[in-house]
Short mmCIF file of C-alpha atoms in Angstrom, two decimals:
data_model
loop_
_atom_site.label_atom_id
_atom_site.label_comp_id
_atom_site.label_asym_id
_atom_site.label_seq_id
_atom_site.Cartn_x
_atom_site.Cartn_y
_atom_site.Cartn_z
CA MET A 2 -73.21 20.78 -30.58
CA PRO A 3 -74.63 23.05 -27.75
CA THR A 4 -76.70 26.01 -28.44
CA LEU A 5 -78.21 28.67 -25.84
CA PHE A 6 -81.28 27.32 -25.68
CA ASP A 7 -81.07 23.45 -25.28
CA ALA A 8 -82.12 22.16 -22.01
CA PRO A 9 -79.09 20.78 -20.20
CA THR A 10 -78.80 19.09 -16.96
CA LEU A 11 -77.28 20.34 -13.94
CA GLY A 12 -75.60 18.50 -11.11
CA SER A 13 -77.41 14.36 -11.35
CA SER A 14 -81.32 15.52 -12.01
CA LEU A 15 -82.25 18.94 -11.75
CA THR A 16 -83.48 20.35 -15.74
CA LEU A 17 -83.01 23.87 -16.77
CA ASN A 18 -84.88 24.71 -19.71
CA ASN A 19 -81.69 26.55 -20.97
CA ARG A 20 -77.89 27.38 -20.68
CA ILE A 21 -78.87 30.38 -19.59
CA VAL A 22 -78.28 32.03 -16.53
CA MET A 23 -79.40 35.06 -14.60
CA ALA A 24 -75.78 35.49 -12.85
CA PRO A 25 -75.86 37.28 -9.64
CA MET A 26 -76.31 40.55 -8.59
CA THR A 27 -76.80 42.99 -5.78
CA ARG A 28 -79.52 45.70 -6.09
CA THR A 29 -80.61 46.04 -2.12
CA ARG A 30 -84.49 46.53 -2.11
CA THR A 31 -84.93 44.12 1.68
CA SER A 32 -87.31 45.07 3.44
CA GLU A 33 -86.15 46.15 7.50
CA GLY A 34 -83.86 43.24 9.49
CA ASP A 35 -82.42 42.45 5.65
CA VAL A 36 -86.06 40.34 4.67
CA PRO A 37 -86.25 39.48 1.21
CA ASN A 38 -90.03 40.87 0.20
CA ALA A 39 -93.14 40.92 -2.69
CA LEU A 40 -91.60 42.93 -4.15
CA MET A 41 -87.98 40.44 -4.64
CA ALA A 42 -90.80 38.06 -5.50
CA LYS A 43 -92.17 40.15 -7.95
CA TYR A 44 -88.19 40.84 -9.51
CA TYR A 45 -86.99 37.01 -9.61
CA GLY A 46 -90.20 36.22 -11.07
CA GLN A 47 -90.15 38.13 -14.12
CA ARG A 48 -86.56 36.54 -14.43
CA ALA A 49 -88.16 33.23 -14.77
CA SER A 50 -87.39 32.49 -18.33
CA ALA A 51 -83.49 32.36 -17.27
CA GLY A 52 -82.41 28.08 -17.44
CA LEU A 53 -81.42 29.06 -13.48
CA ILE A 54 -81.30 32.32 -11.48
CA VAL A 55 -78.54 32.82 -8.88
CA THR A 56 -79.22 35.44 -6.38
CA GLU A 57 -77.96 38.17 -5.20
CA ALA A 58 -75.44 37.69 -2.69
CA THR A 59 -76.38 36.57 0.96
CA ASP A 60 -75.53 37.19 4.52
CA VAL A 61 -74.95 34.26 6.12
CA SER A 62 -74.05 35.83 9.76
CA ALA A 63 -74.91 39.68 11.02
CA HIS A 64 -71.39 39.91 11.05
CA SER A 65 -71.02 38.48 7.16
CA LYS A 66 -72.60 41.93 6.31
CA GLY A 67 -70.38 44.75 3.91
CA TYR A 68 -73.36 45.77 2.57
CA ALA A 69 -76.36 47.74 3.60
CA TRP A 70 -79.25 46.31 2.57
CA THR A 71 -78.27 42.67 1.49
CA PRO A 72 -80.84 40.30 2.34
CA GLY A 73 -79.52 37.38 5.03
CA ILE A 74 -80.84 33.74 5.35
CA TYR A 75 -79.70 33.26 9.58
CA THR A 76 -82.90 34.66 10.95
CA ASP A 77 -86.68 32.85 10.47
CA ALA A 78 -87.85 36.04 9.27
CA GLN A 79 -85.77 36.19 5.70
CA VAL A 80 -86.50 32.42 5.44
CA GLU A 81 -90.04 33.21 5.44
CA GLY A 82 -89.01 36.32 2.77
CA TRP A 83 -87.03 33.69 0.75
CA LYS A 84 -90.04 31.51 0.25
CA LEU A 85 -92.07 34.42 -1.48
CA VAL A 86 -89.22 34.87 -3.69
CA THR A 87 -88.74 30.90 -4.47
CA ASP A 88 -92.41 30.41 -4.73
CA GLU A 89 -92.89 32.73 -7.64
CA VAL A 90 -89.90 31.58 -9.34
CA HIS A 91 -90.93 28.01 -9.36
CA HIS A 92 -94.52 29.30 -10.10
CA ASN A 93 -93.26 30.41 -13.60
CA GLY A 94 -92.05 27.24 -14.64
CA GLY A 95 -88.04 28.39 -13.18
CA ARG A 96 -84.92 26.93 -10.79
CA ILE A 97 -83.57 29.12 -8.34
CA PHE A 98 -79.95 28.84 -6.41
CA LEU A 99 -79.22 30.81 -3.35
CA GLN A 100 -75.96 32.72 -3.54
CA VAL A 101 -74.64 32.83 -0.02
CA TRP A 102 -70.91 34.60 0.64
CA HIS A 103 -68.91 36.02 3.68
CA VAL A 104 -67.29 39.64 2.67
CA GLY A 105 -64.41 39.75 4.61
CA ARG A 106 -62.37 42.63 5.04
CA MET A 107 -65.22 44.27 2.31
CA ALA A 108 -66.80 45.86 5.23
CA HIS A 109 -67.58 49.40 7.25
CA THR A 110 -67.89 48.61 11.13
CA SER A 111 -70.93 50.39 11.36
CA LEU A 112 -72.40 47.34 9.35
CA MET A 113 -71.01 44.82 11.91
CA PRO A 114 -72.82 43.65 14.90
CA ASN A 115 -70.88 46.31 18.26
CA GLY A 116 -69.53 48.33 15.54
CA GLU A 117 -66.68 45.80 15.72
CA ALA A 118 -63.63 45.10 13.30
CA PRO A 119 -64.29 43.28 9.71
CA TRP A 120 -63.00 40.14 9.63
CA GLY A 121 -60.28 39.09 7.17
CA VAL A 122 -57.80 36.92 6.32
CA THR A 123 -55.21 38.94 7.79
CA ASP A 124 -55.27 42.55 9.07
CA GLU A 125 -54.41 44.53 5.49
CA LYS A 126 -57.40 47.24 4.45
CA ALA A 127 -58.52 47.07 1.64
CA SER A 128 -57.52 49.97 1.11
CA GLU A 129 -58.54 51.56 -2.81
CA SER A 130 -61.95 49.80 -2.23
CA ASP A 131 -65.69 50.90 -0.70
CA VAL A 132 -68.73 49.60 0.51
CA PHE A 133 -72.07 50.34 0.22
CA ALA A 134 -72.96 51.85 3.67
CA HIS A 135 -74.67 54.96 6.02
CA ASP A 136 -73.00 57.43 6.15
CA SER A 137 -72.32 59.96 9.83
CA ASP A 138 -75.31 61.78 8.82
CA GLY A 139 -77.49 58.68 8.02
CA LYS A 140 -76.96 58.10 4.19
CA LEU A 141 -76.48 55.68 1.77
CA THR A 142 -73.68 56.01 -0.17
CA PHE A 143 -69.93 54.40 -0.62
CA MET A 144 -67.60 54.16 1.54
CA ARG A 145 -63.92 52.95 1.93
CA ALA A 146 -63.80 49.69 3.92
CA SER A 147 -62.68 49.40 7.30
CA PRO A 148 -59.25 47.61 8.62
CA PRO A 149 -60.43 44.55 9.32
CA ARG A 150 -58.96 42.40 12.00
CA GLN A 151 -57.23 38.91 11.68
CA ILE A 152 -59.53 36.13 11.57
CA GLN A 153 -58.26 33.71 14.10
CA VAL A 154 -57.87 29.48 13.18
CA GLU A 155 -60.29 28.67 17.16
CA GLU A 156 -63.46 31.07 14.97
CA ILE A 157 -63.49 29.14 12.49
CA PRO A 158 -65.24 26.59 12.85
CA GLY A 159 -68.11 28.43 14.02
CA LEU A 160 -68.01 30.59 10.62
CA VAL A 161 -68.14 26.73 8.92
CA ASN A 162 -71.15 26.04 10.96
CA GLU A 163 -72.84 29.70 10.56
CA PHE A 164 -72.98 28.62 6.23
CA ALA A 165 -73.92 25.41 7.39
CA LEU A 166 -77.13 26.86 8.95
CA ALA A 167 -77.29 29.25 6.10
CA PHE A 168 -77.36 26.19 3.71
CA LYS A 169 -80.52 24.58 6.21
CA ASN A 170 -82.27 27.44 5.31
CA ALA A 171 -82.17 27.85 2.42
CA LYS A 172 -83.66 24.03 1.79
CA LEU A 173 -86.13 25.51 4.26
CA ALA A 174 -87.06 28.25 1.66
CA GLY A 175 -87.38 25.75 -1.14
CA PHE A 176 -84.12 26.56 -3.37
CA ASP A 177 -83.08 24.28 -5.86
CA GLY A 178 -79.51 24.92 -4.40
CA VAL A 179 -76.93 27.49 -3.34
CA GLU A 180 -73.70 28.78 -5.22
CA ILE A 181 -70.81 29.49 -2.35
CA HIS A 182 -69.54 33.07 -3.36
CA ALA A 183 -65.76 32.84 -3.98
CA ALA A 184 -65.24 35.34 -6.55
CA ASN A 185 -64.57 39.22 -6.27
CA GLY A 186 -62.67 39.63 -3.39
CA TYR A 187 -63.95 38.66 -0.40
CA LEU A 188 -64.01 36.07 2.80
CA PHE A 189 -62.96 32.89 0.16
CA ASP A 190 -60.55 34.40 -2.45
CA GLN A 191 -59.09 36.52 0.42
CA PHE A 192 -57.50 33.02 1.55
CA MET A 193 -57.38 31.79 -1.39
CA ASN A 194 -55.11 34.81 -2.99
CA SER A 195 -51.25 33.68 -2.17
CA ALA A 196 -50.12 37.63 -2.03
CA LEU A 197 -52.88 38.63 -0.14
CA ASN A 198 -53.08 35.14 2.51
CA THR A 199 -49.79 35.86 4.36
CA ARG A 200 -50.91 33.50 7.02
CA THR A 201 -48.78 30.90 8.78
CA ASP A 202 -51.37 28.61 10.08
CA GLU A 203 -53.04 25.85 8.57
CA TYR A 204 -55.03 27.91 6.27
CA GLY A 205 -52.05 29.68 5.38
CA GLY A 206 -50.99 31.02 1.83
CA ALA A 207 -48.92 28.11 1.77
CA THR A 208 -49.76 26.18 -0.61
CA PRO A 209 -52.68 25.12 -2.44
CA GLU A 210 -54.03 22.77 -0.28
CA THR A 211 -53.84 25.03 2.45
CA ARG A 212 -55.22 28.26 1.01
CA THR A 213 -58.98 26.07 -0.38
CA ARG A 214 -59.10 24.80 3.14
CA LEU A 215 -61.73 27.22 4.39
CA LEU A 216 -63.40 26.85 0.91
CA LEU A 217 -64.02 23.27 1.09
CA GLU A 218 -64.30 22.96 4.66
CA VAL A 219 -67.65 24.82 3.15
CA VAL A 220 -68.37 23.21 0.69
CA ASP A 221 -68.57 19.87 2.61
CA ALA A 222 -70.69 21.55 4.27
CA ALA A 223 -73.14 22.12 2.07
CA ILE A 224 -73.21 18.75 0.41
CA ARG A 225 -74.26 17.47 3.86
CA GLU A 226 -77.06 19.41 4.26
CA LEU A 227 -77.89 19.87 1.18
CA GLY A 228 -75.50 16.68 -1.56
CA ALA A 229 -73.31 17.58 -4.08
CA GLY A 230 -75.37 17.94 -7.20
CA LYS A 231 -77.11 21.35 -5.32
CA VAL A 232 -74.09 22.53 -4.59
CA GLY A 233 -72.25 25.47 -7.14
CA VAL A 234 -69.07 26.93 -6.25
CA ARG A 235 -68.45 30.68 -8.02
CA VAL A 236 -64.75 32.05 -8.76
CA SER A 237 -62.65 34.86 -10.36
CA PRO A 238 -59.28 33.61 -11.06
CA PHE A 239 -56.40 36.78 -12.18
CA GLY A 240 -60.09 39.27 -10.68
CA ARG A 241 -58.40 42.35 -9.35
CA TYR A 242 -61.53 43.53 -7.70
CA ASN A 243 -62.33 44.90 -4.08
CA SER A 244 -58.05 45.49 -3.77
CA MET A 245 -57.30 41.62 -4.41
CA PRO A 246 -53.22 42.13 -5.14
CA ALA A 247 -51.74 39.58 -8.49
CA ASP A 248 -50.95 36.07 -7.14
CA PRO A 249 -48.21 34.57 -9.38
CA HIS A 250 -49.97 31.15 -7.97
CA VAL A 251 -53.41 31.44 -9.62
CA GLU A 252 -53.62 28.85 -12.45
CA GLU A 253 -52.10 26.01 -9.05
CA THR A 254 -55.28 27.22 -6.16
CA LEU A 255 -57.71 27.17 -9.14
CA LEU A 256 -56.42 23.73 -10.83
CA TYR A 257 -56.67 21.82 -7.52
CA LEU A 258 -59.50 23.67 -6.50
CA SER A 259 -61.16 22.01 -9.86
CA ARG A 260 -60.23 19.11 -9.60
CA GLU A 261 -61.19 18.98 -5.23
CA LEU A 262 -64.63 20.22 -6.51
CA SER A 263 -64.98 17.19 -9.17
CA ARG A 264 -63.92 14.78 -6.73
CA ARG A 265 -66.62 16.11 -4.94
CA LYS A 266 -69.03 15.93 -7.36
CA VAL A 267 -70.85 19.30 -6.62
CA ALA A 268 -73.01 20.69 -9.37
CA TYR A 269 -71.31 23.47 -10.93
CA LEU A 270 -68.18 26.08 -10.61
CA HIS A 271 -69.17 29.14 -12.31
CA MET A 272 -66.24 31.49 -13.31
CA LEU A 273 -66.72 35.44 -13.70
CA TYR A 274 -63.57 35.71 -16.21
CA GLN A 275 -61.39 38.92 -17.33
CA LEU A 276 -62.46 40.95 -14.48
CA MET A 277 -60.01 43.69 -15.42
CA PRO A 278 -57.08 45.47 -13.27
CA SER A 279 -58.96 48.64 -12.44
CA GLY A 280 -60.60 46.75 -10.55
CA ASN A 281 -64.11 48.32 -11.76
CA MET A 282 -67.06 45.65 -12.17
CA GLU A 283 -68.01 48.61 -15.11
CA ASP A 284 -64.83 47.18 -16.80
CA SER A 285 -65.54 43.55 -16.87
CA GLU A 286 -65.12 42.52 -21.27
CA PHE A 287 -65.37 39.16 -22.43
CA ASN A 288 -62.41 38.85 -24.82
CA GLU A 289 -63.02 35.67 -26.96
CA THR A 290 -58.93 35.56 -27.43
CA HIS A 291 -58.77 34.43 -23.69
CA LEU A 292 -61.41 31.92 -23.74
CA ARG A 293 -59.42 29.83 -26.00
CA ASP A 294 -56.54 29.25 -23.96
CA SER A 295 -54.72 26.91 -22.08
CA PHE A 296 -55.78 27.83 -18.98
CA VAL A 297 -59.60 27.65 -19.83
CA ARG A 298 -58.21 23.65 -21.32
CA LYS A 299 -56.90 23.21 -18.21
CA VAL A 300 -60.18 23.77 -15.70
CA ARG A 301 -62.44 21.15 -17.59
CA GLU A 302 -60.17 18.42 -18.01
CA ALA A 303 -59.69 19.09 -13.73
CA PHE A 304 -63.74 19.27 -13.17
CA ASP A 305 -66.57 17.06 -14.47
CA GLY A 306 -69.16 18.94 -13.79
CA SER A 307 -71.17 21.84 -15.42
CA LEU A 308 -68.60 25.14 -16.43
CA ILE A 309 -70.94 28.47 -16.11
CA TRP A 310 -68.97 31.01 -18.19
CA CYS A 311 -69.61 34.99 -17.03
CA GLY A 312 -67.80 38.23 -17.69
CA GLY A 313 -70.03 40.55 -20.72
CA PHE A 314 -71.27 37.85 -23.35
CA ASN A 315 -73.40 38.60 -25.24
CA ARG A 316 -75.94 36.76 -27.47
CA ASP A 317 -73.32 35.53 -29.95
CA ASN A 318 -69.85 35.60 -28.06
CA ALA A 319 -72.19 33.50 -25.62
CA GLN A 320 -72.49 30.85 -28.38
CA VAL A 321 -69.18 31.22 -29.67
CA ALA A 322 -67.56 29.66 -25.75
CA LEU A 323 -70.18 27.14 -25.98
CA ASP A 324 -69.16 25.79 -29.34
CA THR A 325 -65.66 25.71 -28.06
CA GLY A 326 -67.00 22.65 -26.08
CA TRP A 327 -65.30 23.81 -22.87
CA VAL A 328 -67.87 25.37 -21.15
CA ASP A 329 -72.32 24.85 -20.72
CA LEU A 330 -74.00 26.78 -19.40
CA ILE A 331 -73.39 30.50 -19.92
CA ALA A 332 -74.09 33.89 -17.36
CA PHE A 333 -75.68 37.48 -17.67
CA GLY A 334 -75.64 39.88 -15.68
CA ARG A 335 -76.25 43.62 -16.25
CA PRO A 336 -78.45 42.67 -19.50
CA PHE A 337 -81.28 41.33 -17.21
CA VAL A 338 -81.58 44.36 -15.22
CA ALA A 339 -83.77 45.87 -18.18
CA ASN A 340 -84.61 42.74 -19.96
CA PRO A 341 -86.51 40.65 -17.44
CA ASP A 342 -87.44 38.38 -20.39
CA LEU A 343 -83.56 37.56 -21.97
CA ALA A 344 -83.80 34.39 -22.63
CA VAL A 345 -86.94 34.43 -24.79
CA ARG A 346 -85.30 38.24 -26.52
CA PHE A 347 -82.07 36.03 -27.43
CA ARG A 348 -84.04 32.96 -28.86
CA ASN A 349 -86.37 35.57 -30.91
CA ASP A 350 -83.02 37.84 -31.63
CA TRP A 351 -84.76 40.62 -30.42
CA PRO A 352 -83.73 43.91 -29.07
CA LEU A 353 -82.47 44.90 -25.98
CA ALA A 354 -82.97 47.95 -23.70
CA GLU A 355 -80.70 49.43 -21.71
CA SER A 356 -80.52 49.40 -17.86
CA ASP A 357 -80.27 52.35 -15.85
CA ARG A 358 -77.36 52.50 -13.79
CA SER A 359 -78.96 55.35 -11.59
CA VAL A 360 -81.21 53.28 -9.73
CA LEU A 361 -79.10 49.63 -9.45
CA TYR A 362 -78.42 49.92 -6.28
CA THR A 363 -82.13 52.37 -4.43
CA ARG A 364 -84.55 52.28 -2.54
CA ASN A 365 -86.82 53.96 -4.82
CA GLY A 366 -89.17 50.16 -5.13
CA GLU A 367 -89.78 49.03 -8.71
CA LYS A 368 -88.22 52.17 -10.09
CA GLY A 369 -85.86 50.42 -12.89
CA TYR A 370 -86.07 46.95 -11.40
CA THR A 371 -89.68 46.26 -12.10
CA ASP A 372 -91.52 48.67 -13.62
CA PHE A 373 -90.53 46.70 -16.81
CA SER A 374 -94.11 46.85 -19.76
CA ASN A 375 -92.69 45.79 -22.58
CA PHE A 376 -93.43 42.45 -22.93
CA THR A 377 -96.11 40.01 -21.73
CA LEU A 378 -95.67 36.53 -20.05
CA LEU A 379 -97.62 33.72 -21.04
CA GLU A 380 -97.25 30.11 -19.10
CA LYS A 381 -96.48 27.51 -21.81
CA PRO A 382 -96.08 23.95 -19.95
CA GLY A 383 -92.87 22.40 -20.10
CA LEU A 384 -91.26 25.98 -21.53
CA GLY A 385 -91.42 28.03 -18.48
CA TRP A 386 -92.17 31.26 -19.62
CA ALA A 387 -92.86 32.57 -23.39
CA ILE A 388 -93.29 36.32 -23.68
CA GLU A 389 -95.00 38.16 -26.36
CA LYS A 390 -94.18 41.40 -26.95
CA SER A 391 -97.57 44.13 -25.96
#
């Protein structure tokens, strides 16, 4: 039976130090121009004991942006900034994938080029959801997403090309692979939701083929640039975050997508499960009874690559999930914030620190980000980072 501390292979050839994944988490610490920096390199380098790090969501263009101070991967300066991060993670024995996104309707006009409207699958607004932007006084705060305009069919090839450039830049920046963010009510999730996607064109909501067409076109672009073994996709079945309506065809869509991703031999499918109808990310919890159901078995049967599971796990129920045989790696988000050495803490059953949520999305530099002094990092050949408590 696999354990959290085995060394699995991801894709065809990428060996990981363990089955613990650092989930993507937005932290708003970039420099001017949405450029990754030395502070971010330190942050990710501290967490290199994870089997796999997935970065915070990263913009593929100026108009894919929905939140202030999130990084990009579409300028030369951004690529150079990310090289600082990948170099530090690799120096410390880690593996790192770049998560790329387009937020779709989840944006504010103040963040868009020339103050234009965000792009959405339709012109329906995310009426109950906020984005992180500057208000009229220039203060960073959470504000309601602006009304979107519908993406036109003739604009989609240009959108796919923006992702293709992001994948090429990810390779230049030294990433081990990319994760395409198709979860949490952002652009691809908007297209895949049959209740929200009321389009009647070839990208419309009528069938699983049309609902997933845009995402699969982007997946194919990633495969052309990187190879299938360096591509992952993140989804959030049944998620209601960002004003997503209940979708009566979610199982049909995801199983179709799983089969198509398996046919393409992508490295992994990353599922955020049990995101609650309140739409509050803080309410996401792991529920063993929901994991052990026919839906998960169907996904496992449909997809031959690695399955990553994310959603409120702790050390013990993560092992329970692995014991089912239906998932291969377990992703942890918030525990990594205040426990950079989480993988080694789990291995040694050391207590975990609690994160200070007031500094999750601040511009306060190291505070709550890299200012941890209760551990010492020692490099161990062949094992990545081991930690000795100071």
